[in-house]
mmCIF file of C-alpha atoms in Angstrom:
data_model
loop_
_atom_site.group_PDB
_atom_site.id
_atom_site.type_symbol
_atom_site.label_atom_id
_atom_site.label_comp_id
_atom_site.label_asym_id
_atom_site.label_seq_id
_atom_site.Cartn_x
_atom_site.Cartn_y
_atom_site.Cartn_z
ATOM 1 C CA UNK V 1 -171.846 -137.333 66.298
ATOM 2 C CA UNK V 2 -173.570 -133.972 65.082
ATOM 3 C CA UNK V 3 -174.450 -131.516 67.614
ATOM 4 C CA UNK V 4 -177.341 -129.052 67.449
ATOM 5 C CA UNK V 5 -175.620 -126.258 69.304
ATOM 6 C CA UNK V 6 -175.084 -122.987 68.215
ATOM 7 C CA UNK V 7 -171.469 -121.657 67.578
ATOM 8 C CA UNK V 8 -171.198 -119.822 70.712
ATOM 9 C CA UNK V 9 -172.541 -122.767 73.002
ATOM 10 C CA UNK V 10 -170.207 -125.212 71.168
ATOM 11 C CA UNK V 11 -167.246 -122.859 72.101
ATOM 12 C CA UNK V 12 -168.611 -122.917 75.520
ATOM 13 C CA UNK V 13 -168.452 -126.615 75.712
ATOM 14 C CA UNK V 14 -164.909 -126.591 74.419
ATOM 15 C CA UNK V 15 -163.654 -124.738 77.355
ATOM 16 C CA UNK V 16 -165.696 -126.305 80.057
ATOM 17 C CA UNK V 17 -163.634 -128.136 82.835
ATOM 18 C CA UNK V 18 -162.982 -131.573 81.923
ATOM 19 C CA UNK V 19 -164.019 -134.502 82.185
ATOM 20 C CA UNK V 20 -167.502 -133.997 81.119
ATOM 21 C CA UNK V 21 -170.122 -135.905 78.995
ATOM 22 C CA UNK V 22 -172.392 -134.639 76.126
ATOM 23 C CA UNK V 23 -175.504 -136.775 75.411
ATOM 24 C CA UNK V 24 -177.684 -136.218 72.325
ATOM 25 C CA UNK V 25 -181.180 -137.017 73.290
ATOM 26 C CA UNK V 26 -182.356 -137.201 69.685
ATOM 27 C CA UNK V 27 -180.009 -139.668 68.839
ATOM 28 C CA UNK V 28 -181.354 -141.781 71.649
ATOM 29 C CA UNK V 29 -184.981 -141.455 70.357
ATOM 30 C CA UNK V 30 -183.750 -142.113 66.873
ATOM 31 C CA UNK V 31 -181.839 -145.286 67.833
ATOM 32 C CA UNK V 32 -185.034 -146.549 69.811
ATOM 33 C CA UNK V 33 -187.181 -146.200 66.727
ATOM 34 C CA UNK V 34 -184.701 -147.907 64.547
ATOM 35 C CA UNK V 35 -185.645 -150.989 66.728
ATOM 36 C CA UNK V 36 -189.205 -150.379 66.409
ATOM 37 C CA UNK V 37 -188.698 -150.497 62.656
ATOM 38 C CA UNK V 38 -186.385 -153.518 62.646
ATOM 39 C CA UNK V 39 -188.994 -155.481 64.856
ATOM 40 C CA UNK V 40 -192.470 -153.881 64.110
ATOM 41 C CA UNK V 41 -194.525 -156.522 66.012
ATOM 42 C CA UNK V 42 -192.437 -156.433 69.089
ATOM 43 C CA UNK V 43 -192.516 -154.321 72.175
ATOM 44 C CA UNK V 44 -189.391 -152.482 72.727
ATOM 45 C CA UNK V 45 -188.070 -151.997 76.161
ATOM 46 C CA UNK V 46 -185.043 -150.127 77.072
ATOM 47 C CA UNK V 47 -182.435 -151.849 79.285
ATOM 48 C CA UNK V 48 -181.397 -149.205 81.879
ATOM 49 C CA UNK V 49 -178.089 -150.934 82.971
ATOM 50 C CA UNK V 50 -176.549 -149.617 79.716
ATOM 51 C CA UNK V 51 -177.175 -146.062 81.040
ATOM 52 C CA UNK V 52 -179.518 -144.949 83.879
ATOM 53 C CA UNK V 53 -179.085 -141.437 83.722
ATOM 54 C CA UNK V 54 -182.082 -139.609 84.942
ATOM 55 C CA UNK V 55 -182.284 -136.914 82.189
ATOM 56 C CA UNK V 56 -181.978 -139.844 79.555
ATOM 57 C CA UNK V 57 -184.643 -142.004 81.155
ATOM 58 C CA UNK V 58 -187.005 -139.058 81.664
ATOM 59 C CA UNK V 59 -186.581 -138.274 77.820
ATOM 60 C CA UNK V 60 -187.644 -141.541 76.876
ATOM 61 C CA UNK V 61 -190.792 -141.902 79.005
ATOM 62 C CA UNK V 62 -193.171 -140.583 76.404
ATOM 63 C CA UNK V 63 -192.246 -142.959 73.694
ATOM 64 C CA UNK V 64 -190.607 -146.223 75.235
ATOM 65 C CA UNK V 65 -192.893 -149.438 75.379
ATOM 66 C CA UNK V 66 -191.265 -150.299 78.596
ATOM 67 C CA UNK V 67 -188.059 -150.399 80.741
ATOM 68 C CA UNK V 68 -185.984 -153.141 82.124
ATOM 69 C CA UNK V 69 -184.326 -152.457 85.322
ATOM 70 C CA UNK V 70 -181.465 -154.077 87.476
ATOM 71 C CA UNK V 71 -181.945 -152.380 90.950
ATOM 72 C CA UNK V 72 -184.324 -151.062 93.315
ATOM 73 C CA UNK V 73 -182.758 -147.636 92.954
ATOM 74 C CA UNK V 74 -183.648 -147.596 89.201
ATOM 75 C CA UNK V 75 -187.183 -148.673 90.133
ATOM 76 C CA UNK V 76 -187.494 -145.800 92.655
ATOM 77 C CA UNK V 77 -186.151 -143.311 90.074
ATOM 78 C CA UNK V 78 -188.896 -144.447 87.485
ATOM 79 C CA UNK V 79 -191.562 -144.336 90.290
ATOM 80 C CA UNK V 80 -190.685 -140.945 91.201
ATOM 81 C CA UNK V 81 -191.012 -139.975 87.526
ATOM 82 C CA UNK V 82 -194.667 -141.240 87.334
ATOM 83 C CA UNK V 83 -193.590 -144.006 84.792
ATOM 84 C CA UNK V 84 -196.279 -146.735 84.655
ATOM 85 C CA UNK V 85 -194.967 -149.474 86.986
ATOM 86 C CA UNK V 86 -196.736 -152.239 85.043
ATOM 87 C CA UNK V 87 -194.507 -151.555 82.137
ATOM 88 C CA UNK V 88 -191.120 -152.260 84.270
ATOM 89 C CA UNK V 89 -189.445 -155.572 84.094
ATOM 90 C CA UNK V 90 -186.990 -156.743 86.957
ATOM 91 C CA UNK V 91 -184.286 -158.497 85.108
ATOM 92 C CA UNK V 92 -181.197 -158.609 87.189
ATOM 93 C CA UNK V 93 -179.813 -162.183 87.837
ATOM 94 C CA UNK V 94 -179.737 -163.213 91.481
ATOM 95 C CA UNK V 95 -182.407 -161.467 93.418
ATOM 96 C CA UNK V 96 -183.113 -161.553 97.165
ATOM 97 C CA UNK V 97 -186.492 -162.251 98.603
ATOM 98 C CA UNK V 98 -186.549 -158.706 100.074
ATOM 99 C CA UNK V 99 -186.088 -157.102 96.650
ATOM 100 C CA UNK V 100 -188.868 -159.159 95.126
ATOM 101 C CA UNK V 101 -191.244 -158.442 97.922
ATOM 102 C CA UNK V 102 -190.407 -154.638 97.835
ATOM 103 C CA UNK V 103 -190.979 -154.461 94.068
ATOM 104 C CA UNK V 104 -194.096 -156.613 94.364
ATOM 105 C CA UNK V 105 -195.656 -154.333 97.076
ATOM 106 C CA UNK V 106 -194.897 -151.356 94.881
ATOM 107 C CA UNK V 107 -196.669 -152.553 91.846
ATOM 108 C CA UNK V 108 -193.891 -154.157 89.672
ATOM 109 C CA UNK V 109 -195.452 -157.096 87.743
ATOM 110 C CA UNK V 110 -192.713 -158.692 85.598
ATOM 111 C CA UNK V 111 -189.743 -160.556 86.904
ATOM 112 C CA UNK V 112 -187.065 -162.702 85.309
ATOM 113 C CA UNK V 113 -186.148 -166.142 86.938
ATOM 114 C CA UNK V 114 -182.526 -167.517 86.415
ATOM 115 C CA UNK V 115 -183.200 -170.823 88.247
ATOM 116 C CA UNK V 116 -185.889 -173.096 89.446
ATOM 117 C CA UNK V 117 -185.450 -171.958 93.111
ATOM 118 C CA UNK V 118 -185.734 -168.347 92.010
ATOM 119 C CA UNK V 119 -188.903 -169.130 90.022
ATOM 120 C CA UNK V 120 -190.490 -170.577 93.148
ATOM 121 C CA UNK V 121 -189.299 -167.769 95.301
ATOM 122 C CA UNK V 122 -190.919 -165.164 92.844
ATOM 123 C CA UNK V 123 -194.187 -167.173 92.559
ATOM 124 C CA UNK V 124 -194.451 -167.256 96.435
ATOM 125 C CA UNK V 125 -193.714 -163.597 97.004
ATOM 126 C CA UNK V 126 -195.756 -162.278 94.124
ATOM 127 C CA UNK V 127 -198.183 -164.964 93.097
ATOM 128 C CA UNK V 128 -199.935 -162.808 90.417
ATOM 129 C CA UNK V 129 -196.688 -161.499 88.645
ATOM 130 C CA UNK V 130 -195.592 -162.447 85.172
ATOM 131 C CA UNK V 131 -192.464 -164.475 85.316
ATOM 132 C CA UNK V 132 -190.005 -165.106 82.370
ATOM 133 C CA UNK V 133 -187.445 -167.810 82.576
ATOM 134 C CA UNK V 134 -184.032 -166.839 81.475
ATOM 135 C CA UNK V 135 -182.516 -169.510 79.112
ATOM 136 C CA UNK V 136 -178.913 -170.261 79.450
ATOM 137 C CA UNK V 137 -177.733 -170.073 75.840
ATOM 138 C CA UNK V 138 -174.006 -169.571 76.564
ATOM 139 C CA UNK V 139 -173.091 -172.878 75.223
ATOM 140 C CA UNK V 140 -174.757 -172.081 71.901
ATOM 141 C CA UNK V 141 -173.682 -168.481 71.195
ATOM 142 C CA UNK V 142 -170.673 -166.279 72.667
ATOM 143 C CA UNK V 143 -170.699 -163.031 74.410
ATOM 144 C CA UNK V 144 -173.845 -163.637 76.575
ATOM 145 C CA UNK V 145 -174.241 -163.923 80.398
ATOM 146 C CA UNK V 146 -173.933 -167.349 81.727
ATOM 147 C CA UNK V 147 -177.084 -167.333 83.856
ATOM 148 C CA UNK V 148 -180.311 -169.079 83.281
ATOM 149 C CA UNK V 149 -182.054 -172.539 83.125
ATOM 150 C CA UNK V 150 -180.795 -175.178 80.643
ATOM 151 C CA UNK V 151 -182.917 -176.471 78.024
ATOM 152 C CA UNK V 152 -182.638 -179.881 79.352
ATOM 153 C CA UNK V 153 -184.113 -178.906 82.736
ATOM 154 C CA UNK V 154 -187.134 -177.488 81.061
ATOM 155 C CA UNK V 155 -187.757 -181.025 79.399
ATOM 156 C CA UNK V 156 -187.280 -183.106 82.436
ATOM 157 C CA UNK V 157 -188.709 -181.068 85.194
ATOM 158 C CA UNK V 158 -192.271 -180.289 86.326
ATOM 159 C CA UNK V 159 -192.131 -176.564 86.990
ATOM 160 C CA UNK V 160 -194.336 -174.100 88.682
ATOM 161 C CA UNK V 161 -196.369 -171.874 86.299
ATOM 162 C CA UNK V 162 -194.350 -169.355 84.370
ATOM 163 C CA UNK V 163 -195.130 -166.962 81.438
ATOM 164 C CA UNK V 164 -192.440 -167.014 78.904
ATOM 165 C CA UNK V 165 -188.847 -167.054 77.961
ATOM 166 C CA UNK V 166 -185.988 -164.526 77.934
ATOM 167 C CA UNK V 167 -182.447 -165.105 76.422
ATOM 168 C CA UNK V 168 -179.514 -162.797 75.311
ATOM 169 C CA UNK V 169 -178.315 -162.605 71.779
ATOM 170 C CA UNK V 170 -175.194 -161.182 70.071
ATOM 171 C CA UNK V 171 -174.303 -160.340 66.644
ATOM 172 C CA UNK V 172 -172.606 -163.537 65.720
ATOM 173 C CA UNK V 173 -173.952 -166.516 63.681
ATOM 174 C CA UNK V 174 -177.658 -166.261 62.639
ATOM 175 C CA UNK V 175 -178.024 -170.227 62.476
ATOM 176 C CA UNK V 176 -176.941 -170.347 66.209
ATOM 177 C CA UNK V 177 -179.620 -167.942 67.259
ATOM 178 C CA UNK V 178 -182.291 -169.746 64.971
ATOM 179 C CA UNK V 179 -181.185 -172.861 66.760
ATOM 180 C CA UNK V 180 -182.116 -171.512 69.990
ATOM 181 C CA UNK V 181 -185.514 -170.504 68.689
ATOM 182 C CA UNK V 182 -185.995 -173.987 67.374
ATOM 183 C CA UNK V 183 -185.541 -175.339 71.002
ATOM 184 C CA UNK V 184 -187.900 -172.835 72.264
ATOM 185 C CA UNK V 185 -190.454 -173.867 69.720
ATOM 186 C CA UNK V 186 -189.962 -177.722 70.848
ATOM 187 C CA UNK V 187 -190.773 -176.559 74.329
ATOM 188 C CA UNK V 188 -193.870 -174.620 73.026
ATOM 189 C CA UNK V 189 -195.039 -177.899 71.060
ATOM 190 C CA UNK V 190 -194.776 -180.149 74.130
ATOM 191 C CA UNK V 191 -196.393 -177.806 76.566
ATOM 192 C CA UNK V 192 -200.045 -177.047 76.712
ATOM 193 C CA UNK V 193 -199.752 -173.458 77.414
ATOM 194 C CA UNK V 194 -203.368 -171.991 77.812
ATOM 195 C CA UNK V 195 -202.149 -168.471 77.949
ATOM 196 C CA UNK V 196 -200.325 -165.921 75.824
ATOM 197 C CA UNK V 197 -196.497 -166.535 76.340
ATOM 198 C CA UNK V 198 -193.855 -164.035 75.996
ATOM 199 C CA UNK V 199 -190.510 -164.513 74.138
ATOM 200 C CA UNK V 200 -188.289 -161.682 75.349
ATOM 201 C CA UNK V 201 -184.817 -161.028 73.727
ATOM 202 C CA UNK V 202 -182.236 -158.868 75.275
ATOM 203 C CA UNK V 203 -178.448 -158.434 74.619
ATOM 204 C CA UNK V 204 -175.910 -155.878 73.533
ATOM 205 C CA UNK V 205 -176.732 -156.083 69.756
ATOM 206 C CA UNK V 206 -176.479 -153.015 67.472
ATOM 207 C CA UNK V 207 -178.213 -151.869 64.078
ATOM 208 C CA UNK V 208 -175.561 -152.879 61.784
ATOM 209 C CA UNK V 209 -176.199 -156.400 60.566
ATOM 210 C CA UNK V 210 -179.480 -156.525 58.557
ATOM 211 C CA UNK V 211 -179.064 -160.159 57.525
ATOM 212 C CA UNK V 212 -179.026 -161.135 61.121
ATOM 213 C CA UNK V 213 -181.975 -158.861 62.081
ATOM 214 C CA UNK V 214 -184.143 -159.845 59.070
ATOM 215 C CA UNK V 215 -183.493 -163.600 59.772
ATOM 216 C CA UNK V 216 -184.251 -163.195 63.489
ATOM 217 C CA UNK V 217 -187.366 -161.259 62.805
ATOM 218 C CA UNK V 218 -188.640 -163.642 60.298
ATOM 219 C CA UNK V 219 -188.351 -166.495 62.721
ATOM 220 C CA UNK V 220 -189.917 -164.387 65.575
ATOM 221 C CA UNK V 221 -192.862 -163.610 63.453
ATOM 222 C CA UNK V 222 -193.478 -167.316 62.619
ATOM 223 C CA UNK V 223 -193.339 -168.151 66.267
ATOM 224 C CA UNK V 224 -195.926 -165.434 67.066
ATOM 225 C CA UNK V 225 -198.271 -166.507 64.222
ATOM 226 C CA UNK V 226 -198.160 -170.311 64.970
ATOM 227 C CA UNK V 227 -198.268 -170.065 68.739
ATOM 228 C CA UNK V 228 -199.900 -167.859 71.351
ATOM 229 C CA UNK V 229 -196.766 -165.560 71.677
ATOM 230 C CA UNK V 230 -196.088 -162.093 72.517
ATOM 231 C CA UNK V 231 -192.741 -160.731 71.373
ATOM 232 C CA UNK V 232 -190.555 -158.343 73.131
ATOM 233 C CA UNK V 233 -187.065 -156.951 72.699
ATOM 234 C CA UNK V 234 -184.728 -155.443 75.380
ATOM 235 C CA UNK V 235 -181.898 -153.368 73.652
ATOM 236 C CA UNK V 236 -179.839 -151.140 75.936
ATOM 237 C CA UNK V 237 -176.370 -150.197 74.698
ATOM 238 C CA UNK V 238 -177.629 -150.047 71.170
ATOM 239 C CA UNK V 239 -179.958 -147.246 71.974
ATOM 240 C CA UNK V 240 -177.660 -144.953 73.951
ATOM 241 C CA UNK V 241 -174.127 -146.066 72.599
ATOM 242 C CA UNK V 242 -173.858 -143.499 69.716
ATOM 243 C CA UNK V 243 -175.500 -140.710 71.666
ATOM 244 C CA UNK V 244 -172.857 -140.061 74.285
ATOM 245 C CA UNK V 245 -169.521 -138.589 74.023
ATOM 246 C CA UNK V 246 -166.760 -138.176 76.959
ATOM 247 C CA UNK V 247 -164.229 -135.314 76.606
ATOM 248 C CA UNK V 248 -161.142 -135.501 78.808
ATOM 249 C CA UNK V 249 -157.934 -133.724 79.027
ATOM 250 C CA UNK V 250 -154.463 -135.179 78.992
ATOM 251 C CA UNK V 251 -152.562 -134.587 82.121
ATOM 252 C CA UNK V 252 -149.332 -136.202 81.351
ATOM 253 C CA UNK V 253 -147.436 -138.119 78.555
ATOM 254 C CA UNK V 254 -144.813 -140.741 79.344
ATOM 255 C CA UNK V 255 -142.527 -142.168 76.718
ATOM 256 C CA UNK V 256 -142.395 -146.003 76.753
ATOM 257 C CA UNK V 257 -140.623 -146.493 73.406
ATOM 258 C CA UNK V 258 -140.159 -144.379 70.183
ATOM 259 C CA UNK V 259 -143.580 -145.469 69.124
ATOM 260 C CA UNK V 260 -145.497 -145.929 72.254
ATOM 261 C CA UNK V 261 -146.662 -143.775 75.051
ATOM 262 C CA UNK V 262 -148.622 -143.713 78.326
ATOM 263 C CA UNK V 263 -151.321 -141.037 78.331
ATOM 264 C CA UNK V 264 -152.668 -139.983 81.748
ATOM 265 C CA UNK V 265 -156.243 -138.364 81.462
ATOM 266 C CA UNK V 266 -158.421 -136.663 83.991
ATOM 267 C CA UNK V 267 -161.360 -139.120 83.512
ATOM 268 C CA UNK V 268 -161.792 -141.617 86.131
ATOM 269 C CA UNK V 269 -161.168 -145.335 86.273
ATOM 270 C CA UNK V 270 -163.616 -147.975 84.855
ATOM 271 C CA UNK V 271 -166.023 -149.849 87.170
ATOM 272 C CA UNK V 272 -168.415 -152.570 86.375
ATOM 273 C CA UNK V 273 -169.116 -153.332 82.664
ATOM 274 C CA UNK V 274 -166.531 -151.624 80.449
ATOM 275 C CA UNK V 275 -166.310 -151.084 76.852
ATOM 276 C CA UNK V 276 -163.582 -149.290 74.825
ATOM 277 C CA UNK V 277 -164.728 -145.992 72.839
ATOM 278 C CA UNK V 278 -165.480 -146.665 69.153
ATOM 279 C CA UNK V 279 -163.457 -143.525 68.043
ATOM 280 C CA UNK V 280 -160.922 -141.272 70.006
ATOM 281 C CA UNK V 281 -160.550 -137.620 68.417
ATOM 282 C CA UNK V 282 -157.874 -135.131 69.454
ATOM 283 C CA UNK V 283 -159.705 -131.682 69.353
ATOM 284 C CA UNK V 284 -156.469 -129.857 69.791
ATOM 285 C CA UNK V 285 -154.504 -130.997 66.749
ATOM 286 C CA UNK V 286 -155.502 -132.619 63.395
ATOM 287 C CA UNK V 287 -152.150 -133.281 61.659
ATOM 288 C CA UNK V 288 -151.430 -136.892 61.055
ATOM 289 C CA UNK V 289 -148.248 -138.496 61.645
ATOM 290 C CA UNK V 290 -146.825 -142.055 61.862
ATOM 291 C CA UNK V 291 -148.941 -144.695 63.732
ATOM 292 C CA UNK V 292 -148.246 -144.656 67.423
ATOM 293 C CA UNK V 293 -149.482 -146.867 70.306
ATOM 294 C CA UNK V 294 -151.200 -145.156 73.250
ATOM 295 C CA UNK V 295 -151.988 -146.784 76.585
ATOM 296 C CA UNK V 296 -154.540 -144.770 78.387
ATOM 297 C CA UNK V 297 -154.435 -144.414 82.055
ATOM 298 C CA UNK V 298 -156.712 -142.821 84.713
ATOM 299 C CA UNK V 299 -155.711 -140.273 87.418
ATOM 300 C CA UNK V 300 -156.630 -142.458 90.283
ATOM 301 C CA UNK V 301 -152.875 -142.996 91.280
ATOM 302 C CA UNK V 302 -153.061 -146.791 90.907
ATOM 303 C CA UNK V 303 -151.881 -146.538 87.231
ATOM 304 C CA UNK V 304 -155.066 -148.382 85.979
ATOM 305 C CA UNK V 305 -154.959 -149.010 82.230
ATOM 306 C CA UNK V 306 -158.348 -148.210 80.664
ATOM 307 C CA UNK V 307 -157.405 -149.259 77.155
ATOM 308 C CA UNK V 308 -154.747 -149.377 74.553
ATOM 309 C CA UNK V 309 -155.157 -148.117 71.011
ATOM 310 C CA UNK V 310 -153.250 -147.126 67.914
ATOM 311 C CA UNK V 311 -153.462 -143.498 66.311
ATOM 312 C CA UNK V 312 -152.030 -141.369 63.534
ATOM 313 C CA UNK V 313 -152.748 -138.325 65.554
ATOM 314 C CA UNK V 314 -150.069 -137.056 67.953
ATOM 315 C CA UNK V 315 -151.169 -136.538 71.609
ATOM 316 C CA UNK V 316 -149.425 -134.100 73.977
ATOM 317 C CA UNK V 317 -150.038 -132.759 77.551
ATOM 318 C CA UNK V 318 -153.069 -130.474 77.706
ATOM 319 C CA UNK V 319 -154.879 -131.759 74.789
ATOM 320 C CA UNK V 320 -158.605 -132.147 74.709
ATOM 321 C CA UNK V 321 -159.555 -135.536 73.660
ATOM 322 C CA UNK V 322 -163.102 -136.806 72.638
ATOM 323 C CA UNK V 323 -164.183 -140.357 73.020
ATOM 324 C CA UNK V 324 -166.977 -140.802 70.647
ATOM 325 C CA UNK V 325 -169.890 -143.313 70.702
ATOM 326 C CA UNK V 326 -169.488 -143.703 74.325
ATOM 327 C CA UNK V 327 -172.974 -143.446 75.720
ATOM 328 C CA UNK V 328 -173.076 -147.011 77.231
ATOM 329 C CA UNK V 329 -171.605 -148.281 80.194
ATOM 330 C CA UNK V 330 -169.208 -145.166 80.138
ATOM 331 C CA UNK V 331 -170.525 -143.361 83.229
ATOM 332 C CA UNK V 332 -168.053 -145.779 84.931
ATOM 333 C CA UNK V 333 -165.588 -142.987 84.156
ATOM 334 C CA UNK V 334 -167.067 -140.969 86.923
ATOM 335 C CA UNK V 335 -164.341 -141.336 89.341
ATOM 336 C CA UNK V 336 -165.060 -141.619 93.145
ATOM 337 C CA UNK V 337 -161.673 -142.642 94.068
ATOM 338 C CA UNK V 338 -159.975 -139.898 96.304
ATOM 339 C CA UNK V 339 -163.627 -138.381 96.470
ATOM 340 C CA UNK V 340 -163.080 -136.244 93.366
ATOM 341 C CA UNK V 341 -165.842 -134.175 91.951
ATOM 342 C CA UNK V 342 -167.965 -136.142 89.392
ATOM 343 C CA UNK V 343 -167.908 -135.064 85.627
ATOM 344 C CA UNK V 344 -170.697 -132.819 84.516
ATOM 345 C CA UNK V 345 -173.182 -134.184 82.090
ATOM 346 C CA UNK V 346 -174.690 -131.944 79.396
ATOM 347 C CA UNK V 347 -177.526 -132.586 76.907
ATOM 348 C CA UNK V 348 -178.507 -131.585 73.382
ATOM 349 C CA UNK V 349 -181.890 -131.892 72.047
#
């Protein structure tokens, strides 16, 4: 990641008390517009569960088409920021009636239903809302959430009125994803929808497979032109992943074998969704040696292994490490165990 700090400011960051985060808000914006370019006829919503930091959300308000939220707290944050409530979608699986009623009472208009029961609950509590049915596609593609309504249930059931479909994708086999859209088209063919339906695609995909994205976009455009369809994407991690960096110090190094070590760092233990950093840099030394295996452990006292990786760079006690491409799902490293202070978050524009 390239920082736009002056030299003096950059030096200041190097001596800041660890652990701390640095987020590049321009990279967030650039990544968002990559998706706008990949899917020019789609609305692009940001999925806040990837990173709900208030400064990041506030920076996105001027240009984002909409935001998908996972909690009432996220809704209240956006409401206080004066974000257009009608451009918020509530997509978390398993919702209480109280949540639905609270959001509906405060103007939220778009909900995702993961079952027939939930569809009926939302329709009863918020009769004028837009409801998207989550399709369970876990049997067709890997690495996606196992919530949603089976295609067979849509064929055989008489459902309350709904307004579109949502499903998760991952960068795997293009033909598998196209087969899902074929099944969606079968539903569109057999149902007499009199209003504009929505096809909403979420998932932790990234801008690195143009064959996949071009094929997916072509199929979506076909559906939008042959049916009364509105297209929407919900990237989350793909927008913030490369914008964030965690810096942490090595507290201790234990020798496990001549080529493997336990590295204790002052960052916290992982909670919720967790992903491994794409790259680990040692900012304290740059001389390569023979490859070693490092097991990274947090400072909570329970010897929680965060991840294991190989590196040619030696790591010693007191070294400053940088976990690059760590803007998504990484604030789990905020360690509340033993009531420790939370890491600072710094931003560059």
